[in-house]
Short mmCIF file of C-alpha atoms and ligand atoms in Angstrom, two decimals:
data_model
loop_
_atom_site.label_atom_id
_atom_site.label_comp_id
_atom_site.label_asym_id
_atom_site.label_seq_id
_atom_site.Cartn_x
_atom_site.Cartn_y
_atom_site.Cartn_z
CA MET J 3 1.09 36.04 16.00
CA LYS J 4 0.86 32.75 17.93
CA VAL J 5 1.38 29.38 16.27
CA GLY J 6 0.46 26.28 18.26
CA LEU J 7 1.07 22.64 17.50
CA GLY J 8 -2.62 22.14 16.68
CA GLY J 9 -5.17 19.93 18.37
CA PRO J 10 -7.85 17.61 17.04
CA ASN J 11 -10.02 18.78 14.13
CA ILE J 12 -13.52 18.30 15.49
CA GLY J 13 -16.20 19.65 13.16
CA LEU J 14 -19.95 19.98 13.28
CA ARG J 15 -20.44 16.46 11.88
CA GLU J 16 -18.43 14.87 14.69
CA LYS J 17 -20.58 16.79 17.20
CA LEU J 18 -23.82 15.79 15.50
CA VAL J 19 -22.99 12.07 15.34
CA THR J 20 -21.94 12.16 19.00
CA TRP J 21 -25.31 13.65 19.94
CA LYS J 22 -27.13 11.13 17.75
CA GLN J 23 -25.19 8.17 19.10
CA LEU J 24 -25.75 9.19 22.72
CA SER J 25 -29.45 9.68 22.00
CA SER J 26 -29.74 6.20 20.45
CA GLY J 27 -28.79 4.58 23.74
CA GLN J 28 -26.32 2.31 21.89
CA LEU J 29 -23.06 3.06 23.69
CA ALA J 30 -20.91 -0.07 23.96
CA GLN J 31 -19.32 -1.91 21.02
CA GLY J 32 -21.91 -2.67 18.36
CA LYS J 33 -22.89 -1.72 14.80
CA LYS J 34 -20.89 1.51 14.60
CA VAL J 35 -17.70 -0.24 15.68
CA ALA J 36 -18.28 -2.94 13.06
CA GLU J 37 -18.88 -0.27 10.40
CA PHE J 38 -15.75 1.61 11.46
CA GLU J 39 -13.68 -1.58 11.22
CA GLU J 40 -15.08 -2.26 7.74
CA ARG J 41 -14.32 1.28 6.53
CA PHE J 42 -10.83 1.38 8.01
CA LYS J 43 -9.83 -1.43 5.65
CA SER J 44 -9.56 1.25 2.95
CA VAL J 45 -6.69 2.75 4.98
CA SER J 46 -4.92 -0.44 6.08
CA SER J 47 -5.54 -2.62 2.99
CA THR J 48 -5.88 -5.65 5.24
CA ASP J 49 -8.55 -8.36 5.34
CA PHE J 50 -9.37 -7.63 8.99
CA CYS J 51 -9.56 -4.63 11.29
CA VAL J 52 -10.23 -5.01 15.02
CA ALA J 53 -11.08 -1.81 16.88
CA VAL J 54 -10.03 -1.30 20.50
CA ASN J 55 -9.97 1.51 23.06
CA SER J 56 -6.42 2.83 22.46
CA GLY J 57 -3.29 2.43 20.40
CA THR J 58 -1.59 0.88 23.41
CA SER J 59 -4.39 -1.71 23.62
CA ALA J 60 -3.98 -2.42 19.90
CA LEU J 61 -0.29 -3.18 20.46
CA HIS J 62 -0.97 -5.18 23.62
CA VAL J 63 -3.85 -7.24 22.19
CA GLY J 64 -1.97 -7.79 18.91
CA LEU J 65 1.09 -9.08 20.78
CA LEU J 66 -1.01 -11.37 22.97
CA ALA J 67 -2.92 -12.63 19.93
CA ALA J 68 0.41 -13.45 18.24
CA GLY J 69 1.36 -15.53 21.27
CA ILE J 70 4.07 -13.23 22.64
CA GLY J 71 4.66 -13.78 26.34
CA PRO J 72 7.15 -14.51 29.14
CA GLY J 73 10.59 -15.63 27.98
CA ASP J 74 10.21 -13.99 24.55
CA GLU J 75 12.27 -11.06 23.33
CA VAL J 76 10.79 -8.41 21.05
CA ILE J 77 13.10 -5.90 19.36
CA VAL J 78 11.74 -2.33 19.58
CA PRO J 79 13.20 1.11 18.95
CA SER J 80 14.14 3.20 21.97
CA PHE J 81 13.43 6.41 20.04
CA THR J 82 9.63 6.24 20.33
CA PHE J 83 6.74 6.81 22.73
CA ALA J 84 6.92 4.51 25.78
CA ALA J 85 3.71 2.67 24.73
CA THR J 86 5.69 0.63 22.19
CA ALA J 87 7.89 -0.94 24.89
CA ASN J 88 5.17 -0.89 27.56
CA SER J 89 2.92 -3.13 25.48
CA VAL J 90 5.73 -5.68 25.07
CA ALA J 91 6.56 -5.62 28.79
CA LEU J 92 2.85 -6.01 29.70
CA THR J 93 2.73 -9.37 27.90
CA GLY J 94 5.57 -10.58 30.13
CA ALA J 95 8.02 -10.53 27.21
CA THR J 96 11.23 -8.46 27.24
CA PRO J 97 11.60 -5.40 25.03
CA ILE J 98 15.08 -5.32 23.48
CA PHE J 99 15.98 -1.74 22.65
CA CYS J 100 17.44 -1.02 19.24
CA ASP J 101 18.92 2.06 17.59
CA VAL J 102 17.39 3.95 14.66
CA GLU J 103 18.55 5.33 11.31
CA GLN J 104 19.54 8.94 11.82
CA ASP J 105 18.02 10.22 8.57
CA PHE J 106 14.65 8.46 8.93
CA PHE J 107 14.15 8.07 12.71
CA THR J 108 13.06 4.42 12.24
CA LEU J 109 14.59 1.05 13.25
CA ASP J 110 18.11 0.43 11.93
CA PRO J 111 17.96 -3.04 10.29
CA LEU J 112 21.73 -3.54 10.76
CA HIS J 113 21.41 -3.07 14.50
CA VAL J 114 18.26 -5.21 14.61
CA GLU J 115 20.22 -8.14 13.21
CA GLU J 116 22.94 -7.76 15.87
CA LEU J 117 20.31 -8.00 18.61
CA ILE J 118 18.69 -11.25 17.44
CA THR J 119 19.13 -14.14 19.91
CA PRO J 120 17.52 -17.61 20.17
CA ARG J 121 14.83 -15.96 22.37
CA THR J 122 13.88 -13.29 19.82
CA LYS J 123 10.30 -13.81 18.70
CA ALA J 124 9.48 -10.58 16.92
CA ILE J 125 10.54 -7.23 15.59
CA MET J 126 8.18 -4.37 16.37
CA THR J 127 8.97 -1.31 14.29
CA VAL J 128 7.49 2.19 14.65
CA HIS J 129 6.66 4.36 11.63
CA LEU J 130 7.73 7.41 13.59
CA TYR J 131 6.36 10.87 12.70
CA GLY J 132 4.38 9.34 9.79
CA GLN J 133 7.45 7.94 8.05
CA MET J 134 7.55 4.28 6.95
CA SER J 135 10.29 2.06 8.35
CA ASP J 136 12.65 0.15 6.04
CA MET J 137 10.10 -2.64 5.65
CA ALA J 138 11.91 -4.56 2.89
CA ALA J 139 15.00 -4.99 5.08
CA LEU J 140 12.96 -5.78 8.20
CA GLN J 141 10.82 -8.28 6.32
CA ALA J 142 13.94 -9.99 4.99
CA LEU J 143 15.34 -10.24 8.53
CA ALA J 144 12.07 -11.57 9.92
CA LYS J 145 11.97 -14.22 7.21
CA LYS J 146 15.62 -15.22 7.60
CA HIS J 147 15.36 -15.63 11.38
CA ASN J 148 11.75 -16.86 11.46
CA LEU J 149 10.42 -13.90 13.46
CA HIS J 150 7.12 -12.10 13.60
CA LEU J 151 7.09 -8.55 12.28
CA PHE J 152 4.74 -6.02 13.89
CA GLU J 153 4.09 -2.39 12.98
CA ASP J 154 3.39 0.37 15.47
CA ALA J 155 1.47 2.55 13.01
CA ALA J 156 0.09 4.89 15.70
CA GLN J 157 1.47 7.92 13.81
CA ALA J 158 1.13 6.59 10.27
CA HIS J 159 -2.52 6.42 9.12
CA GLY J 160 -2.31 6.51 5.32
CA ALA J 161 1.49 6.28 5.04
CA SER J 162 2.78 3.80 2.48
CA LEU J 163 5.92 2.30 1.01
CA GLU J 164 6.04 1.10 -2.59
CA GLY J 165 2.28 1.70 -2.65
CA LYS J 166 1.66 -0.69 0.27
CA PRO J 167 0.10 0.99 3.32
CA ALA J 168 1.34 1.09 6.89
CA GLY J 169 -0.37 -1.68 8.82
CA SER J 170 -0.35 -4.13 5.88
CA TRP J 171 3.33 -5.13 5.91
CA GLY J 172 3.68 -6.93 9.21
CA ASP J 173 1.73 -9.73 10.92
CA PHE J 174 -0.32 -6.91 12.36
CA GLY J 175 -0.33 -3.13 12.51
CA ALA J 176 -1.50 -1.06 15.48
CA PHE J 177 -3.14 2.34 14.96
CA SER J 178 -4.01 4.99 17.55
CA PHE J 179 -6.84 7.52 17.43
CA TYR J 180 -5.61 9.69 20.28
CA PRO J 181 -6.60 13.38 19.80
CA THR J 182 -3.20 14.49 18.42
CA LYS J 183 -2.90 11.71 15.80
CA ASN J 184 -3.62 12.12 12.09
CA MET J 185 -7.25 11.21 12.86
CA THR J 186 -9.04 10.77 16.17
CA THR J 187 -11.92 9.04 17.93
CA GLY J 188 -11.20 10.74 21.28
CA GLU J 189 -9.33 7.72 22.54
CA GLY J 190 -9.18 4.61 20.39
CA GLY J 191 -7.06 2.15 18.52
CA LEU J 192 -7.21 -0.60 15.90
CA ILE J 193 -5.39 -3.79 14.93
CA SER J 194 -5.00 -4.38 11.19
CA THR J 195 -4.10 -7.83 9.91
CA SER J 196 -4.70 -10.21 7.04
CA ASN J 197 -4.10 -13.25 9.23
CA PRO J 198 -7.52 -14.74 10.15
CA LYS J 199 -6.18 -16.48 13.29
CA LEU J 200 -4.63 -13.26 14.58
CA ALA J 201 -7.84 -11.36 13.84
CA ARG J 202 -9.98 -13.92 15.65
CA ALA J 203 -7.67 -14.01 18.66
CA SER J 204 -7.67 -10.18 18.79
CA GLN J 205 -11.48 -10.07 18.62
CA MET J 206 -11.65 -12.43 21.58
CA LEU J 207 -8.90 -10.83 23.65
CA ARG J 208 -10.40 -7.33 23.46
CA ASN J 209 -13.72 -8.69 24.76
CA GLN J 210 -13.16 -10.94 27.79
CA GLY J 211 -12.03 -13.81 25.58
CA MET J 212 -15.37 -14.29 23.88
CA LEU J 213 -16.85 -13.94 20.40
CA GLN J 214 -20.31 -14.94 21.57
CA ARG J 215 -21.72 -13.61 24.80
CA TYR J 216 -20.95 -15.80 27.82
CA LYS J 217 -19.03 -18.33 25.73
CA ASN J 218 -15.57 -17.20 26.87
CA GLU J 219 -12.91 -19.29 25.12
CA VAL J 220 -9.78 -17.68 26.58
CA VAL J 221 -8.85 -15.22 29.35
CA GLY J 222 -9.33 -11.75 27.90
CA LEU J 223 -9.52 -8.03 28.54
CA ASN J 224 -12.14 -5.33 28.18
CA ASN J 225 -10.45 -3.19 25.55
CA ARG J 226 -13.53 -2.48 23.46
CA MET J 227 -14.07 0.71 21.46
CA THR J 228 -17.27 2.61 22.27
CA GLU J 229 -20.01 3.31 19.73
CA VAL J 230 -19.53 7.06 20.21
CA ALA J 231 -15.83 6.75 19.43
CA ALA J 232 -16.60 4.68 16.31
CA ALA J 233 -19.21 7.22 15.15
CA ILE J 234 -16.64 10.03 15.48
CA GLY J 235 -14.06 7.82 13.74
CA LEU J 236 -16.39 7.23 10.78
CA VAL J 237 -16.59 10.99 10.20
CA GLN J 238 -12.86 11.46 10.71
CA LEU J 239 -12.16 8.66 8.20
CA THR J 240 -13.92 10.65 5.49
CA ARG J 241 -11.59 13.56 6.28
CA LEU J 242 -8.31 11.65 6.69
CA LYS J 243 -7.16 12.08 3.08
CA LYS J 244 -7.57 15.87 3.29
CA PHE J 245 -5.90 16.00 6.71
CA ASN J 246 -2.89 14.12 5.35
CA GLU J 247 -2.79 16.22 2.18
CA SER J 248 -2.60 19.41 4.17
CA ARG J 249 0.14 17.96 6.38
CA MET J 250 2.08 17.05 3.23
CA ASN J 251 1.49 20.49 1.69
CA ASN J 252 2.70 22.13 4.88
CA ALA J 253 5.81 19.92 4.75
CA ASP J 254 6.41 20.94 1.11
CA PHE J 255 6.29 24.57 2.15
CA TYR J 256 8.91 23.95 4.84
CA PHE J 257 11.13 22.01 2.41
CA GLN J 258 11.02 24.95 0.00
CA THR J 259 11.56 27.69 2.56
CA LEU J 260 13.89 26.09 5.12
CA SER J 261 16.35 24.34 2.81
CA GLY J 262 19.81 25.80 3.17
CA VAL J 263 19.21 27.22 6.65
CA SER J 264 22.38 26.39 8.55
CA GLY J 265 22.38 24.63 11.91
CA ILE J 266 19.48 22.30 11.14
CA GLN J 267 18.82 19.13 9.17
CA LEU J 268 15.41 18.84 7.56
CA PRO J 269 13.56 15.49 7.73
CA GLN J 270 14.18 13.13 4.83
CA VAL J 271 11.49 11.18 3.03
CA ARG J 272 12.30 7.54 2.37
CA PRO J 273 12.41 6.84 -1.40
CA ASN J 274 9.22 5.33 -2.90
CA SER J 275 7.22 6.21 0.18
CA THR J 276 4.38 8.46 1.26
CA HIS J 277 5.25 10.27 4.48
CA VAL J 278 2.10 11.56 6.21
CA PHE J 279 3.97 14.02 8.46
CA HIS J 280 2.40 13.33 11.81
CA GLN J 281 5.35 15.53 12.81
CA PHE J 282 7.82 17.67 10.86
CA THR J 283 10.96 17.12 12.87
CA LEU J 284 14.17 19.08 12.52
CA GLN J 285 17.53 18.00 13.87
CA VAL J 286 19.04 21.07 15.51
CA HIS J 287 22.80 20.58 15.56
CA GLU J 288 23.46 22.70 18.65
CA GLY J 289 21.44 24.33 21.44
CA ARG J 290 18.08 22.67 20.73
CA ASP J 291 16.58 23.65 24.10
CA LEU J 292 17.60 27.28 23.72
CA ILE J 293 16.09 27.42 20.23
CA HIS J 294 12.92 25.79 21.53
CA SER J 295 12.52 28.52 24.17
CA ARG J 296 13.51 31.39 21.87
CA LEU J 297 10.89 30.25 19.36
CA ALA J 298 8.34 30.10 22.18
CA GLU J 299 9.19 33.72 23.08
CA LEU J 300 8.48 34.67 19.46
CA GLY J 301 5.10 32.88 19.62
CA VAL J 302 5.99 29.60 17.91
CA ASP J 303 5.29 26.38 19.82
CA THR J 304 7.58 23.44 19.08
CA GLY J 305 7.68 19.92 20.48
CA VAL J 306 10.40 17.56 21.63
CA TYR J 307 9.37 13.98 20.76
CA TYR J 308 11.01 12.41 22.67
CA PRO J 309 13.34 13.99 25.26
CA THR J 310 14.53 10.69 26.81
CA PRO J 311 15.37 7.38 25.14
CA VAL J 312 12.74 4.88 26.34
CA HIS J 313 15.44 2.49 27.65
CA GLN J 314 16.64 5.24 30.02
CA LEU J 315 13.21 6.02 31.48
CA PRO J 316 12.79 4.93 35.13
CA ALA J 317 10.35 2.26 33.94
CA PHE J 318 13.14 0.47 32.06
CA SER J 319 16.43 2.02 33.36
CA GLN J 320 18.86 0.23 31.10
CA THR J 321 22.44 1.37 30.65
CA ILE J 322 22.97 0.18 27.06
CA ASP J 323 24.48 2.59 24.53
CA LEU J 324 22.33 3.64 21.57
CA PRO J 325 24.32 6.56 20.12
CA VAL J 326 21.93 7.66 17.36
CA THR J 327 18.91 7.56 19.69
CA GLN J 328 20.87 9.47 22.34
CA ARG J 329 21.84 12.16 19.85
CA LEU J 330 18.32 12.47 18.40
CA THR J 331 16.79 13.01 21.84
CA GLU J 332 19.17 15.97 22.14
CA THR J 333 18.58 17.43 18.65
CA CYS J 334 14.98 16.68 17.62
CA LEU J 335 12.54 19.56 17.38
CA SER J 336 9.09 19.28 15.83
CA ILE J 337 7.56 22.41 14.32
CA PRO J 338 3.86 23.16 13.66
CA ILE J 339 2.50 20.98 10.83
CA ALA J 340 -1.15 20.32 11.81
CA PRO J 341 -3.81 20.72 9.09
CA SER J 342 -5.23 23.75 10.92
CA THR J 343 -1.98 25.71 10.44
CA THR J 344 -2.58 28.60 8.02
CA LYS J 345 -0.23 29.78 5.27
CA SER J 346 0.54 32.96 7.14
CA GLN J 347 1.32 30.94 10.28
CA LEU J 348 3.68 28.73 8.26
CA LYS J 349 5.44 31.84 6.94
CA PHE J 350 5.67 33.19 10.46
CA VAL J 351 7.26 29.93 11.67
CA VAL J 352 9.86 30.05 8.90
CA LYS J 353 10.69 33.68 9.64
CA ALA J 354 11.06 32.94 13.35
CA ILE J 355 13.33 29.94 12.71
CA ARG J 356 15.55 31.98 10.38
CA GLN J 357 15.70 34.80 12.89
CA VAL J 358 16.65 32.50 15.77
CA LEU J 359 19.25 30.52 13.83
CA GLU J 360 20.93 33.40 12.00
C1 LIG E 422 0.28 7.45 20.40
C2 LIG E 422 1.24 6.32 20.27
C3 LIG E 422 0.99 5.07 20.86
C4 LIG E 422 -0.13 4.81 21.83
O1 LIG E 422 -1.38 5.14 21.39
P1 LIG E 422 -2.52 5.51 22.48
O2 LIG E 422 -3.76 5.58 21.67
O3 LIG E 422 -2.12 6.82 23.09
O4 LIG E 422 -2.54 4.42 23.48
C5 LIG E 422 1.87 4.04 20.60
N1 LIG E 422 2.96 4.23 19.84
C6 LIG E 422 3.25 5.41 19.28
C7 LIG E 422 4.45 5.54 18.44
C8 LIG E 422 2.41 6.51 19.50
O5 LIG E 422 2.71 7.70 18.97
#
């Protein structure tokens, strides 16, 4: 048997709406994008949704809309995908790399507080692997030090904490619809916010700085979502709940069958939260790379997200010490969790892991 990490779930309906949209001749941002934004509010629970062409654009446009720029510092985790820090750097601001909580893989509020300086303008947290960050603590810090709070929710469509969804806690949330995410539009992204000024600024910035054609108010980008992407997204939105449920069911199976296996730590779910398991990530105490390749020999694909702390990538090359991040890049191993994974594949994964570790 072979078990892969799973790709996008593209069904007949996604193919049909793509055909229909292409045939209509309406390709650039229009009615479908507006409809997608309206419908996505049921996921983000925010007053506004602004669709863009990628998760990175959502972060970038959101930051620009919030007025982040040169001279500002934004605290970000180093244990994340580079897009989080890239978007900060692209505004001219400085990403300040912070450590994470070992059990939850998300920003460590205690370390965040140590990093706050007079130049700090914002905290940008990442709900990594579909797990909510410690939003109560981060919100308290943001309030105390008068900072913006932003959420990189690229892996957390439908996640929630105390019943409040990802993307509705901070000044804005940024979602990605890249093919491997919990739902896809091909490429795409979205800014969620309940702040009307931020929403308006985002709508302008994604479209050359204009709300009405040829009445450009500010200098802006072309980061618009296409109508085809929005049409696919509208279908995927109707399937998101089921996608997430099957991820969570797959996680439950792993919790039941992998507990007590020595040499690994299973992921932990933050109390009072819904974890949507974009990834199911083990911490392998020793020999992660060897276990990764032995599982591959047995037919089980696993992923290492992420092998290098972002602050150590050539793009940033900083020499600061973030011990938890460092350790996690050496121990993390994500196992197949995608909705397309069958029960017999899950059983096969568990058997292979037991065989390799014992
Ligand atoms: C995928 C991802 C992004 C970027 O999204 P794109 O749509 O690929 O630009 C940003 N942050 C995190 C944590 C991601 O996983």
